[in-house]
Coordinates of C-alpha atoms and ligand atoms in Angstrom, one line a residue:
M1 CA 29.4 -47.6 -90.7
P2 CA 29.6 -44.4 -92.7
S3 CA 26.6 -45.2 -94.9
I4 CA 24.1 -45.7 -92.1
R5 CA 25.5 -42.7 -90.2
L6 CA 25.0 -40.5 -93.2
F7 CA 21.5 -41.8 -93.5
F8 CA 20.7 -40.9 -89.9
L9 CA 22.3 -37.5 -90.3
V10 CA 20.1 -36.8 -93.3
T11 CA 17.0 -37.9 -91.5
L12 CA 18.0 -35.9 -88.4
L13 CA 18.5 -32.8 -90.5
A14 CA 15.1 -33.5 -92.0
A15 CA 13.6 -33.5 -88.6
I16 CA 15.2 -30.3 -87.6
V17 CA 14.0 -28.3 -90.6
L18 CA 10.5 -27.8 -89.5
A19 CA 8.1 -27.0 -92.2
A20 CA 4.3 -26.8 -92.0
P21 CA 2.7 -30.0 -93.0
T22 CA -0.5 -29.8 -95.0
K23 CA -3.6 -29.5 -92.9
S24 CA -5.6 -32.6 -93.5
K25 CA -9.3 -32.6 -92.7
R26 CA -10.9 -35.6 -91.3
T27 CA -14.5 -36.4 -91.8
K28 CA -15.7 -37.2 -88.3
L29 CA -14.7 -40.8 -88.0
S30 CA -17.7 -43.0 -88.1
K31 CA -15.5 -46.0 -87.2
R32 CA -13.1 -45.7 -84.3
S33 CA -11.3 -48.9 -85.2
F34 CA -10.9 -50.7 -88.5
K35 CA -9.1 -53.7 -90.0
V36 CA -7.2 -54.0 -93.2
P37 CA -6.4 -57.5 -94.6
R38 CA -2.9 -58.3 -95.8
S39 CA -3.1 -60.8 -98.5
L40 CA -0.8 -62.7 -100.8
N41 CA -0.1 -60.9 -104.0
P42 CA -1.8 -63.0 -106.7
K43 CA 0.6 -61.6 -109.4
H44 CA 3.5 -63.0 -107.4
P45 CA 4.7 -66.1 -109.2
R46 CA 6.6 -67.6 -106.2
G47 CA 8.1 -66.5 -103.0
L48 CA 10.8 -63.9 -102.7
N49 CA 14.0 -65.7 -102.8
G50 CA 16.5 -65.2 -100.0
M51 CA 19.0 -63.2 -102.1
D52 CA 16.2 -60.8 -103.2
A53 CA 15.0 -60.4 -99.6
M54 CA 18.5 -59.6 -98.5
R55 CA 19.1 -57.2 -101.3
K56 CA 15.8 -55.4 -100.6
V57 CA 16.5 -54.8 -97.0
Y58 CA 20.1 -53.8 -97.6
M59 CA 19.0 -51.3 -100.3
K60 CA 16.1 -49.9 -98.2
Y61 CA 18.5 -49.0 -95.4
N62 CA 21.5 -48.1 -97.5
F63 CA 23.6 -50.9 -96.1
K64 CA 26.7 -51.9 -98.0
G65 CA 26.9 -55.5 -99.0
G66 CA 29.3 -57.2 -101.4
F67 CA 26.7 -59.3 -103.0
I68 CA 24.5 -56.4 -104.1
A69 CA 25.1 -55.9 -107.7
A70 CA 25.8 -52.3 -108.5
T71 CA 23.4 -51.7 -111.3
K72 CA 24.0 -48.4 -112.9
N73 CA 26.5 -45.6 -113.4
S74 CA 26.3 -44.8 -109.7
E75 CA 29.4 -42.6 -109.7
S76 CA 28.0 -40.0 -111.9
E77 CA 24.4 -40.1 -110.7
N78 CA 23.9 -37.7 -107.8
S79 CA 21.8 -39.0 -104.9
G80 CA 18.3 -37.4 -105.1
A81 CA 18.6 -36.8 -108.8
V82 CA 15.8 -37.9 -111.0
I83 CA 15.8 -41.6 -111.7
S84 CA 15.6 -43.0 -115.1
A85 CA 12.5 -44.7 -116.1
I86 CA 12.5 -48.5 -116.4
N87 CA 14.2 -49.9 -119.4
S88 CA 12.5 -53.0 -120.4
T89 CA 14.9 -55.1 -122.5
N90 CA 12.5 -56.2 -125.2
G91 CA 11.0 -52.8 -125.8
T92 CA 7.3 -53.7 -125.1
G93 CA 7.8 -53.0 -121.4
T94 CA 5.0 -55.1 -120.2
V95 CA 5.4 -56.1 -116.6
A96 CA 6.1 -59.7 -117.5
A97 CA 9.2 -58.5 -119.2
L98 CA 10.6 -57.6 -115.7
P99 CA 11.8 -60.2 -113.3
E100 CA 8.8 -60.6 -111.0
E101 CA 10.3 -62.8 -108.4
N102 CA 11.2 -59.8 -106.3
A103 CA 7.7 -58.6 -106.2
A104 CA 6.3 -57.8 -102.8
L105 CA 4.3 -60.7 -101.5
F106 CA 1.7 -58.9 -99.4
L107 CA -0.8 -56.3 -100.4
S108 CA -3.6 -54.4 -98.7
P109 CA -6.3 -52.5 -100.6
V110 CA -6.3 -48.7 -100.3
N111 CA -8.8 -46.3 -102.0
I112 CA -7.3 -43.0 -103.2
G113 CA -9.7 -40.5 -104.8
G114 CA -12.0 -43.4 -105.7
Q115 CA -9.3 -45.6 -107.2
T116 CA -8.3 -48.8 -105.5
L117 CA -4.6 -49.7 -105.3
N118 CA -2.8 -52.5 -103.6
L119 CA -0.3 -51.0 -101.2
D120 CA 2.3 -52.4 -98.9
F121 CA 2.0 -51.2 -95.2
D122 CA 5.5 -50.4 -94.2
S123 CA 6.3 -49.4 -90.6
G124 CA 9.9 -48.8 -91.7
S125 CA 9.2 -45.7 -93.9
S126 CA 6.9 -42.7 -93.9
D127 CA 5.9 -41.9 -97.5
L128 CA 2.5 -42.8 -99.0
W129 CA 3.5 -43.1 -102.6
V130 CA 1.9 -44.8 -105.6
F131 CA 2.5 -45.7 -109.1
S132 CA 0.9 -42.9 -111.2
T133 CA -0.2 -42.4 -114.8
G134 CA 2.7 -39.9 -115.0
L135 CA 5.0 -42.9 -115.4
P136 CA 5.7 -44.2 -118.9
Q137 CA 3.4 -47.0 -119.8
R138 CA 6.3 -49.4 -120.0
A139 CA 7.1 -48.6 -116.4
I140 CA 3.6 -49.1 -115.2
G141 CA 3.3 -52.5 -116.8
G142 CA 0.8 -54.5 -114.9
H143 CA 0.5 -52.2 -111.9
S144 CA -2.6 -50.2 -111.1
A145 CA -1.5 -46.6 -111.5
F146 CA -3.3 -43.7 -109.9
D147 CA -4.7 -41.2 -112.4
P148 CA -5.0 -37.8 -110.7
Q149 CA -7.2 -36.6 -113.6
K150 CA -9.8 -39.2 -112.8
S151 CA -10.0 -38.0 -109.2
T152 CA -12.3 -35.1 -108.4
S153 CA -10.7 -34.6 -105.0
F154 CA -7.0 -34.6 -106.0
K155 CA -5.2 -31.3 -105.5
L156 CA -1.6 -30.8 -106.6
M157 CA 0.7 -29.4 -104.0
Q158 CA 2.5 -26.7 -106.0
G159 CA 6.2 -27.1 -106.2
A160 CA 6.3 -30.1 -103.9
Q161 CA 8.2 -33.2 -104.8
F162 CA 9.4 -36.4 -103.2
S163 CA 12.3 -38.6 -103.8
I164 CA 13.3 -41.8 -102.1
T165 CA 16.7 -43.1 -103.0
Y166 CA 18.7 -46.0 -101.9
G167 CA 22.4 -46.7 -101.7
D168 CA 22.7 -47.7 -105.3
N169 CA 20.7 -44.7 -106.5
S170 CA 17.6 -46.7 -107.2
G171 CA 14.4 -45.3 -105.9
A172 CA 11.2 -43.5 -106.8
A173 CA 10.5 -39.8 -107.3
G174 CA 7.7 -37.5 -108.4
L175 CA 5.0 -35.0 -107.6
V176 CA 2.9 -34.6 -104.5
G177 CA -0.7 -33.8 -104.0
T178 CA -3.5 -34.4 -101.5
D179 CA -6.5 -36.6 -102.0
T180 CA -9.2 -38.4 -100.1
V181 CA -7.7 -41.7 -98.8
D182 CA -9.9 -44.4 -97.5
I183 CA -8.3 -47.3 -95.7
G184 CA -10.7 -49.9 -94.3
G185 CA -13.6 -47.5 -94.4
V186 CA -11.8 -44.7 -92.5
V187 CA -11.5 -41.6 -94.6
V188 CA -8.9 -38.8 -94.5
E189 CA -9.4 -35.8 -96.7
N190 CA -6.3 -34.0 -97.9
Q191 CA -4.0 -36.8 -97.2
A192 CA -0.6 -36.2 -98.8
V193 CA -0.2 -38.7 -101.7
E194 CA 3.0 -38.9 -103.6
L195 CA 2.8 -39.8 -107.3
A196 CA 5.8 -41.5 -108.8
T197 CA 6.7 -40.1 -112.2
A198 CA 10.0 -41.9 -112.2
V199 CA 10.9 -45.3 -110.7
S200 CA 14.2 -47.1 -111.1
R201 CA 14.4 -50.4 -112.8
S202 CA 15.8 -52.0 -109.7
F203 CA 13.2 -50.4 -107.4
V204 CA 10.5 -52.0 -109.5
Q205 CA 12.3 -55.3 -109.5
D206 CA 12.2 -55.1 -105.7
T207 CA 8.6 -54.4 -105.3
N208 CA 5.7 -55.1 -107.5
T209 CA 3.1 -53.4 -105.4
D210 CA 1.4 -50.2 -106.6
G211 CA 3.1 -48.3 -103.8
L212 CA 3.6 -48.0 -100.1
V213 CA 1.8 -46.7 -97.0
G214 CA 4.5 -45.6 -94.7
L215 CA 3.7 -46.0 -91.0
A216 CA 6.9 -44.8 -89.4
F217 CA 7.2 -41.3 -87.9
N218 CA 6.8 -38.3 -90.2
Q219 CA 10.4 -37.0 -90.0
L220 CA 11.3 -39.8 -92.4
N221 CA 8.9 -38.4 -95.0
T222 CA 10.8 -37.3 -98.0
V223 CA 8.5 -34.5 -99.4
N224 CA 10.3 -31.2 -100.1
N225 CA 9.4 -27.9 -101.7
G226 CA 12.5 -27.7 -103.8
V227 CA 14.3 -25.7 -101.1
Q228 CA 13.9 -27.7 -98.0
K229 CA 12.2 -30.7 -96.5
T230 CA 8.5 -30.3 -95.8
P231 CA 7.6 -33.6 -94.1
Q232 CA 4.0 -34.6 -94.5
K233 CA 1.9 -36.4 -92.0
T234 CA 1.3 -40.1 -92.5
F235 CA -2.2 -41.6 -92.7
F236 CA -1.7 -42.9 -89.2
D237 CA -0.7 -39.4 -87.9
N238 CA -4.0 -38.1 -89.4
V239 CA -6.3 -40.7 -87.9
M240 CA -4.6 -41.6 -84.7
N241 CA -6.3 -39.1 -82.4
D242 CA -9.8 -40.0 -83.6
L243 CA -9.4 -43.7 -82.9
D244 CA -10.4 -45.5 -79.7
L245 CA -6.7 -46.1 -79.1
P246 CA -3.9 -44.3 -81.0
V247 CA -2.5 -47.6 -82.2
F248 CA -2.3 -50.0 -85.1
T249 CA -1.5 -53.6 -84.7
A250 CA 0.3 -56.1 -87.0
D251 CA -1.1 -59.6 -86.8
L252 CA 0.9 -61.4 -89.5
D253 CA 0.5 -65.2 -90.0
P254 CA 3.3 -67.6 -90.7
D255 CA 2.2 -67.7 -94.4
G256 CA 2.6 -63.9 -94.5
T257 CA -1.1 -63.0 -94.7
G258 CA -2.7 -61.4 -91.8
V259 CA -4.5 -58.3 -90.6
Y260 CA -3.5 -54.7 -89.7
E261 CA -6.0 -53.3 -87.2
F262 CA -6.2 -49.6 -86.3
G263 CA -7.6 -48.2 -83.1
K264 CA -7.9 -51.4 -81.1
I265 CA -5.8 -54.1 -79.5
D266 CA -7.4 -57.5 -79.9
T267 CA -6.3 -59.3 -76.8
T268 CA -7.5 -62.7 -78.1
K269 CA -4.6 -62.7 -80.6
F270 CA -1.8 -63.3 -78.1
T271 CA -1.2 -65.1 -74.9
G272 CA -0.5 -63.5 -71.6
E273 CA 0.1 -59.8 -71.0
M274 CA 1.3 -57.4 -73.6
A275 CA 4.9 -56.2 -72.8
W276 CA 5.2 -52.4 -73.5
I277 CA 8.5 -50.7 -74.3
P278 CA 9.0 -47.1 -75.1
V279 CA 10.4 -46.3 -78.6
N280 CA 13.1 -43.8 -79.5
S281 CA 11.6 -42.0 -82.4
S282 CA 14.3 -39.5 -82.9
S283 CA 15.5 -41.2 -86.1
G284 CA 11.9 -41.6 -87.3
F285 CA 11.8 -45.3 -86.8
W286 CA 10.0 -47.5 -84.3
Q287 CA 13.3 -48.0 -82.6
F288 CA 14.3 -49.7 -79.4
D289 CA 17.2 -51.3 -77.7
S290 CA 17.9 -55.0 -78.2
A291 CA 21.1 -55.8 -76.4
S292 CA 20.7 -59.5 -75.7
F293 CA 19.5 -62.6 -77.5
A294 CA 18.9 -66.3 -76.7
I295 CA 19.4 -69.5 -78.6
D296 CA 17.1 -72.2 -77.3
G297 CA 16.6 -70.2 -74.2
Q298 CA 20.3 -69.7 -73.4
V299 CA 20.6 -65.9 -73.0
Q300 CA 23.7 -64.2 -74.3
D301 CA 24.6 -60.5 -74.2
N302 CA 25.3 -58.6 -77.3
P303 CA 27.5 -55.9 -75.8
A304 CA 28.0 -54.0 -79.0
A305 CA 24.3 -54.1 -79.9
S306 CA 22.9 -51.8 -82.5
P307 CA 19.5 -50.3 -82.0
A308 CA 16.7 -52.3 -83.5
I309 CA 13.6 -51.3 -85.4
A310 CA 10.2 -53.0 -86.0
D311 CA 9.7 -53.0 -89.8
T312 CA 6.6 -54.7 -91.4
G313 CA 8.1 -53.9 -94.8
T314 CA 11.0 -56.2 -94.4
S315 CA 10.8 -59.9 -94.8
L316 CA 13.8 -61.0 -92.7
L317 CA 15.0 -60.6 -89.1
L318 CA 18.2 -58.8 -89.6
V319 CA 20.3 -59.0 -86.5
D320 CA 23.8 -57.8 -85.7
Q321 CA 26.4 -59.9 -87.5
Q322 CA 27.8 -61.4 -84.3
V323 CA 24.2 -62.5 -83.3
A324 CA 23.7 -64.2 -86.6
D325 CA 27.1 -65.8 -86.4
A326 CA 26.4 -67.1 -82.9
Y327 CA 23.0 -68.5 -84.0
Y328 CA 24.2 -70.3 -87.1
S329 CA 27.1 -71.8 -85.2
Q330 CA 24.4 -73.8 -83.5
V331 CA 22.8 -74.9 -86.8
Q332 CA 24.2 -78.1 -88.2
G333 CA 25.5 -77.7 -91.8
A334 CA 24.9 -73.9 -91.8
E335 CA 27.3 -71.7 -93.8
N336 CA 27.3 -68.0 -94.7
N337 CA 27.3 -68.2 -98.4
A338 CA 28.5 -65.1 -100.3
Q339 CA 26.9 -66.2 -103.5
V340 CA 23.4 -66.5 -102.1
G341 CA 24.0 -63.5 -99.8
G342 CA 23.4 -65.0 -96.4
F343 CA 23.2 -68.0 -94.2
I344 CA 22.0 -71.3 -95.7
Y345 CA 21.6 -74.8 -94.3
P346 CA 20.2 -78.2 -95.2
C347 CA 16.4 -77.9 -95.2
D348 CA 16.1 -81.0 -93.0
T349 CA 18.2 -79.5 -90.2
Q350 CA 16.4 -78.9 -87.0
L351 CA 16.8 -75.2 -86.1
P352 CA 17.0 -73.9 -82.5
D353 CA 14.7 -71.2 -81.3
I354 CA 16.0 -67.7 -81.3
S355 CA 14.9 -64.9 -79.0
V356 CA 15.8 -61.2 -79.4
A357 CA 15.5 -58.7 -76.6
I358 CA 12.8 -56.0 -77.0
G359 CA 13.9 -53.4 -74.6
S360 CA 15.2 -54.8 -71.3
D361 CA 12.1 -56.7 -70.0
Y362 CA 10.8 -58.8 -72.9
M363 CA 12.3 -61.3 -75.3
A364 CA 10.5 -62.1 -78.6
T365 CA 11.0 -65.8 -79.3
I366 CA 10.8 -67.2 -82.8
P367 CA 10.4 -71.0 -82.8
G368 CA 13.0 -72.9 -84.8
N369 CA 10.4 -74.2 -87.2
Q370 CA 9.4 -70.7 -88.2
I371 CA 12.8 -69.5 -89.1
T372 CA 13.3 -70.8 -92.7
F373 CA 12.6 -68.1 -95.2
A374 CA 12.7 -70.1 -98.5
A375 CA 14.4 -72.9 -100.2
V376 CA 17.4 -72.0 -102.4
D377 CA 17.0 -74.7 -104.9
Q378 CA 14.1 -76.4 -106.7
A379 CA 14.5 -79.7 -104.8
N380 CA 14.2 -77.9 -101.4
T381 CA 17.5 -79.4 -100.1
T382 CA 19.2 -76.1 -99.1
C383 CA 17.3 -73.4 -97.3
F384 CA 17.8 -69.7 -96.7
G385 CA 17.4 -68.5 -93.1
G386 CA 14.8 -65.9 -92.2
V387 CA 17.4 -64.7 -89.6
Q388 CA 20.4 -63.0 -91.2
G389 CA 23.2 -60.7 -90.3
N390 CA 23.4 -56.9 -90.9
G391 CA 27.1 -57.0 -91.9
G392 CA 27.9 -54.5 -89.2
A393 CA 25.7 -51.8 -90.6
G394 CA 24.7 -50.5 -87.2
L395 CA 21.0 -51.2 -87.2
Q396 CA 19.0 -54.3 -86.5
I397 CA 15.8 -54.7 -88.6
Y398 CA 13.1 -56.8 -87.1
G399 CA 10.8 -57.8 -90.0
D400 CA 8.3 -60.5 -90.8
T401 CA 10.4 -63.4 -89.4
M402 CA 9.6 -61.9 -86.0
F403 CA 6.1 -60.7 -86.7
K404 CA 5.0 -64.3 -87.5
S405 CA 5.3 -65.2 -83.9
Q406 CA 4.7 -61.8 -82.3
F407 CA 1.5 -59.7 -82.2
V408 CA 2.8 -56.2 -82.2
A409 CA 1.0 -53.0 -81.3
F410 CA 2.4 -49.6 -82.5
N411 CA 1.3 -46.9 -80.1
G412 CA 1.6 -43.4 -81.6
G413 CA 0.1 -41.8 -78.5
N414 CA 2.8 -42.6 -76.0
Q415 CA 5.3 -43.8 -78.6
S416 CA 5.7 -47.3 -77.5
L417 CA 5.5 -50.8 -78.9
G418 CA 3.5 -53.6 -77.3
F419 CA 4.5 -57.2 -77.8
G420 CA 2.5 -60.3 -77.2
A421 CA 3.5 -63.9 -78.1
K422 CA 1.1 -65.5 -80.6
P423 CA -0.2 -68.9 -79.8
T424 CA 2.1 -71.5 -81.4
Q425 CA 0.5 -72.9 -84.5
Ligands
LIG1 C1 18.0 -51.0 -122.3 O1 18.8 -52.0 -121.8 C2 19.5 -52.8 -122.7 C3 20.2 -53.9 -122.0 O2 20.5 -53.6 -120.7 C4 20.4 -51.8 -123.5 O3 21.1 -52.6 -124.5 C5 19.6 -50.8 -124.2 O4 20.4 -49.9 -124.9 C6 18.7 -50.0 -123.2 N1 17.8 -49.2 -123.9 C7 17.6 -47.9 -123.5 C8 16.6 -47.2 -124.3 O5 18.1 -47.4 -122.6
LIG2 C1 8.3 -58.9 -124.8 O1 7.8 -59.3 -123.5 C2 6.4 -59.5 -123.5 C3 6.1 -59.8 -122.0 O2 6.8 -60.9 -121.5 C4 6.0 -60.6 -124.4 O3 4.6 -60.8 -124.4 C5 6.5 -60.3 -125.8 O4 6.3 -61.4 -126.6 C6 8.0 -60.0 -125.8 N1 8.4 -59.5 -127.1 C7 9.5 -60.0 -127.7 C8 9.7 -59.4 -129.0 O5 10.2 -60.8 -127.1
LIG3 C1 1.5 -46.9 -73.6 O1 0.1 -47.0 -73.6 C2 -0.4 -48.4 -73.3 C3 -1.9 -48.4 -73.4 O2 -2.3 -48.1 -74.7 C4 0.1 -48.7 -71.9 O3 -0.4 -50.0 -71.6 C5 1.6 -48.7 -71.8 O4 2.0 -48.9 -70.5 C6 2.1 -47.3 -72.3 N1 3.5 -47.5 -72.5 C7 4.4 -46.6 -72.0 C8 5.8 -46.9 -72.3 O5 4.1 -45.6 -71.5
LIG4 C1 17.8 -42.3 -79.7 O1 18.3 -42.7 -81.0 C2 19.3 -41.8 -81.5 C3 19.6 -42.2 -82.9 O2 19.7 -43.5 -83.1 C4 20.5 -41.8 -80.6 O3 21.5 -41.0 -81.0 C5 20.1 -41.5 -79.2 O4 21.1 -41.6 -78.3 C6 18.9 -42.3 -78.7 N1 18.4 -41.8 -77.4 C7 18.2 -42.6 -76.4 C8 17.7 -42.0 -75.2 O5 18.5 -43.8 -76.4
LIG5 C1 9.5 -77.4 -102.4 O1 8.7 -76.6 -101.6 C2 7.7 -75.9 -102.2 C3 7.0 -75.0 -101.3 O2 6.8 -75.6 -100.0 C4 6.7 -77.0 -102.8 O3 5.6 -76.3 -103.5 C5 7.5 -77.9 -103.8 O4 6.6 -78.9 -104.2 C6 8.7 -78.5 -103.1 N1 9.5 -79.2 -104.0 C7 9.9 -80.4 -103.8 C8 10.7 -81.0 -104.9 O5 9.7 -81.0 -102.8

């Protein structure tokens, strides 16, 4: 697909243009491993609905999908251009004026220059960006916004800017500086922090967090100096070598809460041996091959398999369309519903297990009873699957539907992923 190819091309070019990242100083780490809770967003009125979850992942990866409403004058707006501030329809611009149902569900506390923000840890991107007081008040709404003037350690990076845009020209953009960032008691001085001074309406509609902590490889980082890309190191890049192990682990529970742990692999959290597979980081993602799948243990090849990535920032398990089609052909009453934007089925249907290959030696199995993402209607009669197709976009995105049943270690030292099956609940 042209869109995803272009996306890769852009990220590859970004990787080729080498620019000096800021030197970040670490205080000698007093903790060589640390945990960060992931909790439910209390401002979130109800779960993400399936269509929102699909739209979010399609937008994040610039996939084309018929059901994604084109919001703005996308023809005239140039990609990377400054994004208009949020237009709240009733003029007061309070956050309640915006649809909140797309809000990110899961938040983890991060302290930046003495200010605590709730950020989403995202292994599918590499920018640490936050809502800032440089945004119009109506755009900030109920978010906590970082105020650089109230931080004694913030330093503006002259001329640097960041801009994250999506297929429909939504996104976030702004200034860049460095500050002291404390996550779980581990402190990095001079961590690059990106301050949004513009966010698109649809971006905010898709995430009600105060920002993101990107945990993918730094060639995906969008910081530039106005002339060329100057990718900044992620928080994980900066702490990795001072930890007991250069890893972070995602232990996400079926209800979506859970724990990120840095520096340590807690072997009590999974059964059996951890399976390790090397990642291909050339695109900046935690990427691996996934060329087969199984339905209730019946293994099938996916000869035209797209590469897969492990993404804690995506709710769904987005597989190649032919895999989703094969899976739902085994689900009684399932249909791919264009209006809802994906596969739905009667909530009382018994779903088979699905397994997806992680490299060539391990299959991650998601039990049938952990696949439903959400009900589509109030009465809970029709459900939206947590496994969906990628519409031929050329990348499989393995998100929370998979993490609920898999304990996953991200190893930045030897660039590999470790998978362990979580005990069935
Ligand atoms: C905001 O959006 C509404 C409806 O979409 C539109 O009528 C109005 O002109 C917009 N206001 C501004 C200031 O852009
Ligand atoms: C605008 O929205 C806010 C937040 O929902 C609400 O409190 C306020 O009453 C609304 N104002 C009008 C004029 O509708
Ligand atoms: C990476 O390191 C882990 C230990 O942290 C080791 O168990 C694993 O075999 C290594 N994986 C690869 C692909 O080298
Ligand atoms: C790594 O990924 C890139 C981009 O997806 C791909 O072009 C390349 O062939 C892959 N390399 C290997 C060894 O699989
Ligand atoms: C539908 O499911 C939700 C979440 O599990 C629950 O809170 C609600 O009561 C259910 N509604 C009905 C009508 O069963």
